XYZ file of C-alpha atoms in Angstrom:
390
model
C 86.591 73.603 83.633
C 88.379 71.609 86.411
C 86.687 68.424 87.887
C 85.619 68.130 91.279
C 88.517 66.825 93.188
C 86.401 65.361 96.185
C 85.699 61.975 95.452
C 82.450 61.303 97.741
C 81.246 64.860 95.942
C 81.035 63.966 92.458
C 77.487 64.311 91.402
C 76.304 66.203 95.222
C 76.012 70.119 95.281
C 77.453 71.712 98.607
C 74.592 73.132 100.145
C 75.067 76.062 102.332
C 74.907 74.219 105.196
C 77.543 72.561 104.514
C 79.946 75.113 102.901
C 79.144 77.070 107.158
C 80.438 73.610 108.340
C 83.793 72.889 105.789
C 84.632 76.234 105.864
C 85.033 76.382 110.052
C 88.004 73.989 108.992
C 90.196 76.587 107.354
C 90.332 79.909 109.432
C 92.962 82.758 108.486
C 96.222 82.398 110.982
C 97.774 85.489 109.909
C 95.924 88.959 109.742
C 96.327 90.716 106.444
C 98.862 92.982 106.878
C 101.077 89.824 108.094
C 99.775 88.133 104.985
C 100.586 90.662 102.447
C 104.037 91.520 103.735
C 105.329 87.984 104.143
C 104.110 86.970 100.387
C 105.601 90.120 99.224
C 109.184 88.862 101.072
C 109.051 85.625 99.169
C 107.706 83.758 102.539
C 104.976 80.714 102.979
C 101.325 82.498 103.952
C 98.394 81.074 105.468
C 96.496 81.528 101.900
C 96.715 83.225 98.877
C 95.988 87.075 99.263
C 92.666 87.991 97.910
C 90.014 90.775 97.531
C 86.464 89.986 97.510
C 83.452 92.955 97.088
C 83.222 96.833 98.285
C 80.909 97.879 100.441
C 78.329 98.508 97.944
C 77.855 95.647 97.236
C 78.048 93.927 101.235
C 74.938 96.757 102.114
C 72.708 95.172 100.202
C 73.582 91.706 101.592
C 72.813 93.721 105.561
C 69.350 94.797 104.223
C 70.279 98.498 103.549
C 69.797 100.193 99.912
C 72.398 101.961 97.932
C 71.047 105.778 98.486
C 71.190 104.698 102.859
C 74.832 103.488 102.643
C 75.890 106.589 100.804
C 73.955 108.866 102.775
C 74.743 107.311 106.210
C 77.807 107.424 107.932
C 75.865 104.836 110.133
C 75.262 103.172 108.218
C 78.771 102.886 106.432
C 80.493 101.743 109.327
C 77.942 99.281 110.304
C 78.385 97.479 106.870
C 82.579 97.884 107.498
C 82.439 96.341 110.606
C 80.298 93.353 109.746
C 81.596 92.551 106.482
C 85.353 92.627 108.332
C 83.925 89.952 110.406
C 81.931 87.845 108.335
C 84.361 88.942 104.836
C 87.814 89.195 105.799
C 86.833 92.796 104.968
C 89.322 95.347 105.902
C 87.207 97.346 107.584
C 86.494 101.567 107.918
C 88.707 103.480 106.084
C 88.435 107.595 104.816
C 87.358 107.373 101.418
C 87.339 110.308 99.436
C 87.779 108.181 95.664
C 86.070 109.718 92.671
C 85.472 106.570 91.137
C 84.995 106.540 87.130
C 82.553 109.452 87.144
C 83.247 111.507 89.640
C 85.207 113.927 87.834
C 83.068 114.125 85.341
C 80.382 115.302 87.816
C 82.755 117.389 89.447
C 82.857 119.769 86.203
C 79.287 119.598 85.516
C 78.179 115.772 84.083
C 74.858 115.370 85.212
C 75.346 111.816 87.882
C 71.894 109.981 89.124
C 71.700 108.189 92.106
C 69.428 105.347 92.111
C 68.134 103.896 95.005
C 68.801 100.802 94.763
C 71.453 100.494 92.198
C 75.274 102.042 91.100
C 75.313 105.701 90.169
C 75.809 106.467 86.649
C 76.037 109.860 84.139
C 72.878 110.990 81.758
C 74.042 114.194 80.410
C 77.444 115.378 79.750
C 78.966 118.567 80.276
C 81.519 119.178 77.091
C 79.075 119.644 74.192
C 81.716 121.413 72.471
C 85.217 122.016 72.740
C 84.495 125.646 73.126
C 83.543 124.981 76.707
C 86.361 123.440 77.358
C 88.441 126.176 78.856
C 85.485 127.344 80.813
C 85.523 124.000 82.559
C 86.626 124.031 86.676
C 87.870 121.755 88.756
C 87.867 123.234 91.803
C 88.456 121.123 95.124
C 88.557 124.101 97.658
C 84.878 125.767 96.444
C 82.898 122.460 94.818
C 80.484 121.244 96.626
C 80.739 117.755 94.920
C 84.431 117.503 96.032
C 84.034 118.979 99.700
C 81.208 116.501 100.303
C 83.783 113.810 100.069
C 86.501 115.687 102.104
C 83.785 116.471 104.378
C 82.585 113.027 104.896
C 86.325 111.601 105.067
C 87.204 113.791 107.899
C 84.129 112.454 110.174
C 85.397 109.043 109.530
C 88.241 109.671 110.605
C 86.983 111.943 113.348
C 85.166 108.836 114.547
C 88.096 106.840 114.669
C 90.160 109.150 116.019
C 92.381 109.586 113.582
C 93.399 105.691 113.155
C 92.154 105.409 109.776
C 93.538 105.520 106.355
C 92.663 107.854 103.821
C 92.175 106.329 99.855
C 91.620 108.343 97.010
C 92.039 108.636 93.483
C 89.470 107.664 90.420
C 89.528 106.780 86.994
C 92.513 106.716 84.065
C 92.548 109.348 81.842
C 90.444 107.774 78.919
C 87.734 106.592 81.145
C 87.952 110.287 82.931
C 87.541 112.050 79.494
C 83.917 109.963 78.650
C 82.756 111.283 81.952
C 83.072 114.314 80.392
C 82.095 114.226 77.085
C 80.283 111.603 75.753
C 81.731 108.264 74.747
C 80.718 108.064 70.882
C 81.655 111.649 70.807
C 84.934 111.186 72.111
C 85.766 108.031 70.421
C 84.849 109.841 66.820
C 87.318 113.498 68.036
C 90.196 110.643 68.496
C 89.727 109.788 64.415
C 88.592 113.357 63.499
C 89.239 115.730 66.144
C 92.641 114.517 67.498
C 93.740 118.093 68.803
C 90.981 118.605 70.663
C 91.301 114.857 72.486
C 94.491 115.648 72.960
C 93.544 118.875 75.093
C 90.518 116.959 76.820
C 93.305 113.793 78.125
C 95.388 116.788 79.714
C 92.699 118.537 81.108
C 91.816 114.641 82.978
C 95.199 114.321 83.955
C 95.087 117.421 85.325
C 92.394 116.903 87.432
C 92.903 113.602 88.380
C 96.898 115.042 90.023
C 95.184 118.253 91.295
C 92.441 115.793 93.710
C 95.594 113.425 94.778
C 97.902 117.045 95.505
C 94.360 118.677 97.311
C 94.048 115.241 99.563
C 97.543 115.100 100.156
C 97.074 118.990 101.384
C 94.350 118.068 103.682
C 95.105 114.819 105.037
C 98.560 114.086 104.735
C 99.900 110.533 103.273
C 96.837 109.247 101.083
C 96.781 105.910 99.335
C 96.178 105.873 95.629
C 93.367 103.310 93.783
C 92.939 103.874 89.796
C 91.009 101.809 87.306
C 90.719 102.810 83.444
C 88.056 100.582 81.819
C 87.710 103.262 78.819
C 91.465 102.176 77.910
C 90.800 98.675 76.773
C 90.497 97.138 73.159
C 86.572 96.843 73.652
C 86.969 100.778 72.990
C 90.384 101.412 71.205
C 92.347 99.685 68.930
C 95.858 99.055 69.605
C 96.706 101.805 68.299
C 94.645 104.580 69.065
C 95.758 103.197 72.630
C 99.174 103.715 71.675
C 98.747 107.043 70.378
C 95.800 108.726 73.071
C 95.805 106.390 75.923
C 99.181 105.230 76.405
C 100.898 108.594 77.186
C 98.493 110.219 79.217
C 98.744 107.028 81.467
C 101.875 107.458 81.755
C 102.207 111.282 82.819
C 99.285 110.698 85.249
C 101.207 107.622 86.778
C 104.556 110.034 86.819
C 102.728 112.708 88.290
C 101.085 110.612 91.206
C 104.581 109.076 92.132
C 105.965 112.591 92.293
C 103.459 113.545 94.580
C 103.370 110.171 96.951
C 106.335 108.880 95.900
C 104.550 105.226 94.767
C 102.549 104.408 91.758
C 99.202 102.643 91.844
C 98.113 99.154 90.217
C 95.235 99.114 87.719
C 92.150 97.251 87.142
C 90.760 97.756 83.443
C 87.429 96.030 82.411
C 87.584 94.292 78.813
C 89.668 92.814 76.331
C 93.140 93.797 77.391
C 95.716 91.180 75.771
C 96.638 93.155 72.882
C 98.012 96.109 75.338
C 99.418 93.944 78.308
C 103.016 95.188 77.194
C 101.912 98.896 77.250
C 100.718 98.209 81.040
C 104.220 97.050 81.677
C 106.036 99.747 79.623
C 104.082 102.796 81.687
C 104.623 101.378 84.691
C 102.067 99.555 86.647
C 103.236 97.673 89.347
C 100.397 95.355 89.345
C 97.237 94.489 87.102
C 94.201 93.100 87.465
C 92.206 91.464 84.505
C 88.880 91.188 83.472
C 87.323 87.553 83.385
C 87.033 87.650 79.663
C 91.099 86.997 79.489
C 92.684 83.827 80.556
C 94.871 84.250 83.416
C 97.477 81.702 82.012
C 97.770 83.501 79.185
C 98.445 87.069 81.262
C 101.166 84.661 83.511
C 102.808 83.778 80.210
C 102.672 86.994 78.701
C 103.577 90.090 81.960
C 103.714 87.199 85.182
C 107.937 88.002 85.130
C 107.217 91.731 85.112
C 104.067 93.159 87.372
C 101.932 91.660 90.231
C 98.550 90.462 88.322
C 95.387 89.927 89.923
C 92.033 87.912 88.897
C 89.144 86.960 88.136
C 86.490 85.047 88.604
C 83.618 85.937 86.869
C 81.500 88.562 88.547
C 78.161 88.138 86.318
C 78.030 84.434 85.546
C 79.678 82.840 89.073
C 79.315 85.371 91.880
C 75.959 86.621 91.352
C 74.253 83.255 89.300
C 76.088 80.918 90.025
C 76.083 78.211 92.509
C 78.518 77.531 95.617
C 79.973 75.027 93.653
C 80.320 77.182 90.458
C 82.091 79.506 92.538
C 84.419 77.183 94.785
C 85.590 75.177 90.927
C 86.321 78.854 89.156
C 88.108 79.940 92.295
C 90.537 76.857 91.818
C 90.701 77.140 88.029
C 91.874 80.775 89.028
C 94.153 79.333 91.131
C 95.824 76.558 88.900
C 96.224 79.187 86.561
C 97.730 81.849 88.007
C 98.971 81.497 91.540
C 102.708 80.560 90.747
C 102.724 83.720 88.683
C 106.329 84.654 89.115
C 106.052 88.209 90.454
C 102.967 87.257 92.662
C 99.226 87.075 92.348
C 96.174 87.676 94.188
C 92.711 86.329 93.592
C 90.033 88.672 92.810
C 86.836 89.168 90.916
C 87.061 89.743 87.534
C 85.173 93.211 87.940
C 82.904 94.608 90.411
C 80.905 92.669 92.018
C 77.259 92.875 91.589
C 74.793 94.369 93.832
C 71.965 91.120 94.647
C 75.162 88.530 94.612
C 74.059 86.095 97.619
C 75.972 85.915 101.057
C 76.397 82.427 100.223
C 78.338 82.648 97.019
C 80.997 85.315 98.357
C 81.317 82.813 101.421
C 82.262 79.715 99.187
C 84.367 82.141 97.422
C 86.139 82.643 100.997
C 86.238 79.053 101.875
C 87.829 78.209 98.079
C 90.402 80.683 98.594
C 91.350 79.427 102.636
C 91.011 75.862 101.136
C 92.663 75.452 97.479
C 94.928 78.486 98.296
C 96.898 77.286 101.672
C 100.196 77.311 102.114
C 100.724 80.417 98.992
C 104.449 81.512 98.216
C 105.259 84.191 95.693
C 106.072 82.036 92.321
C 104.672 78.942 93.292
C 101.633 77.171 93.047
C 99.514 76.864 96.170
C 100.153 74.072 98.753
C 96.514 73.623 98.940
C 96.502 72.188 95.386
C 98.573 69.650 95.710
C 97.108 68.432 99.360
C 93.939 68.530 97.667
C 94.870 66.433 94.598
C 94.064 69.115 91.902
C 97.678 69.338 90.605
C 100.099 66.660 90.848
């Protein structure tokens, strides 16, 4: 861990108090769409690009449970509209993402929806791999998939038309355990590779024929994917290499044939020992999971793809203090802002429903303060003026 730069600090904890007053002293200058495109060109930005929480997570911070923000279209854009004032949040957009699971549900994967917490899967459709060529994906007759269509084209109905439309959903490893169970699935890769091998096409498959139906019904669509199934918590190197790896790459081909770009990636876990595979298939940018060290990632794939991290979600954001959060946010920073092909600062996985207003605000203020003055390759002005690098 980094010391505390601020000299009258040492030994004090930043109350909230005063993290509303310091942080009045470093306000954006440059919207994000001027921030993003001048990094990307190489120029000087007000502060390093980042991304904070979804809007999961920001309803519970406005008083509202998880079953009323996915139920309420109200509701949704009330959370949007304050969290793009109070959380550099980007405000509405059509989202019509599956997520990690919602393909899984899609075909028959039985989802709950708590009230007050993340959906997740109980029961899982492909018992056996006789059932598999029974399974559908249908997006023009399932009700799953026209509920999200549905609810899309009201948002965008409400802002009459000035919105933009994100899909996609999960990789194809972390598709297939929506499916069929995880241990399952892990053991047909060892014993039952033919079978896998039909179940990863069948993801890919539907993962292409949900970007293709958007595309269909609302035109240009922007991609999002994240494949937490693929990392070396699950697979070995190798079994990555031989299951993962190429079913990554002919979903990735077949999304830039249909929009013409290719997504970045998050993946959850230990990911060091497949970092060159991520370049190899074509990523344009990664982000890592806080269990990696983001110098090491710089070191390792900085020359070669955007990457993106990663504050701890569990341990900072949600139980930490401010000041836990504002010193991770500048080890983040000293680590991996001068990564050659640009970075952005991020969490290092979603962040958790019950983390405080407080603690995504210092992450804010850390990321206006310590990250002023970013440029693409170079570590942030901010830094230096704040005598944390010499």
């Amino acid at each position: 861990m980094f010391p505390e730069v601020e000299g009258e600090r040492i030994g004090k904890i930043m109350t909230y108090e005063e993290l509303k007053e310091e942080i009045q002293k470093y306000p954006d200058t440059m919207n994000n769409m001027e921030r993003m495109k001048g990094y990307a060109m190489g120029q000087v930005v007000d502060r390093i690009p980042f991304s904070v929480a979804g809007g999961d997570t920001y309803a519970s911070i406005y008083g509202y449970t998880q079953k009323q923000y996915r139920e309420s279209l109200d509701v949704q854009f009330d959370v949007a509209e304050r969290a793009k004032k109070d959380f550099c949040g980007s405000g509405m957009y059509a989202n019509t993402g599956l997520g990690l699971r919602g393909i899984g549900e899609a075909v028959g994967s039985t989802a709950v929806y708590p009230e007050k917490d993340f959906d997740y899967l109980t029961d899982f459709i492909l018992k056996d791999y006789n059932m598999l060529d029974d399974l559908k994906f249908d997006p023009e007759n399932n009700e799953f998939l026209q509920g999200k269509i549905e609810m899309a084209k009201k948002v965008l109905e409400r802002m009459d038309g000035k919105a933009m439309v994100i899909t996609g959903g999960a990789g194809p490893m972390t598709t297939a355990i929506a499916i069929r169970d995880a241990s399952s699935f892990l053991r047909d890769l060892v014993k039952d590779p033919e079978n896998a091998d039909r179940l990863l096409d069948f993801c890919v498959d539907c993962n292409l024929k949900w970007i293709e139906y958007n595309q269909k019904v609302f035109g240009k669509v922007v991609v999002s994917m994240a494949d937490p199934a693929t990392s070396t918590n699950l697979l070995s190197p190798k079994l990555f290499q031989r299951f993962s790896k190429p079913y990554i790459q002919k979903q990735l081909n077949g999304i830039k044939e249909l929009t013409g770009t290719i997504p970045g990636v998050h993946i959850c876990g230990h990911t060091k020992k497949i970092w060159n595979d991520i370049v190899e298939v074509g990523y344009p940018s990664f982000s890592v999971d806080n269990c990696e060290d983001l110098a090491e990632l710089k070191a390792a794939i900085g020359d070669k793809v955007k990457i993106s991290g990663n504050v701890p979600p569990v341990e900072v954001m949600k139980n930490g203090t401010i000041d836990d959060v504002i010193q991770s946010v500048q080890e983040c920073l000293i680590k991996g802002s001068d990564s050659p092909y640009g970075f952005s600062l991020a969490i290092g996985c979603q962040v958790p429903i019950g983390t405080t207003r407080e603690n995504i605000e210092a992450y804010i203020y850390a990321a206006r303060r310590y990250g002023r003055g970013a440029q693409k390759g170079k570590l942030c002005k901010g830094l230096y003026e704040e005598g944390l690098i010499q």
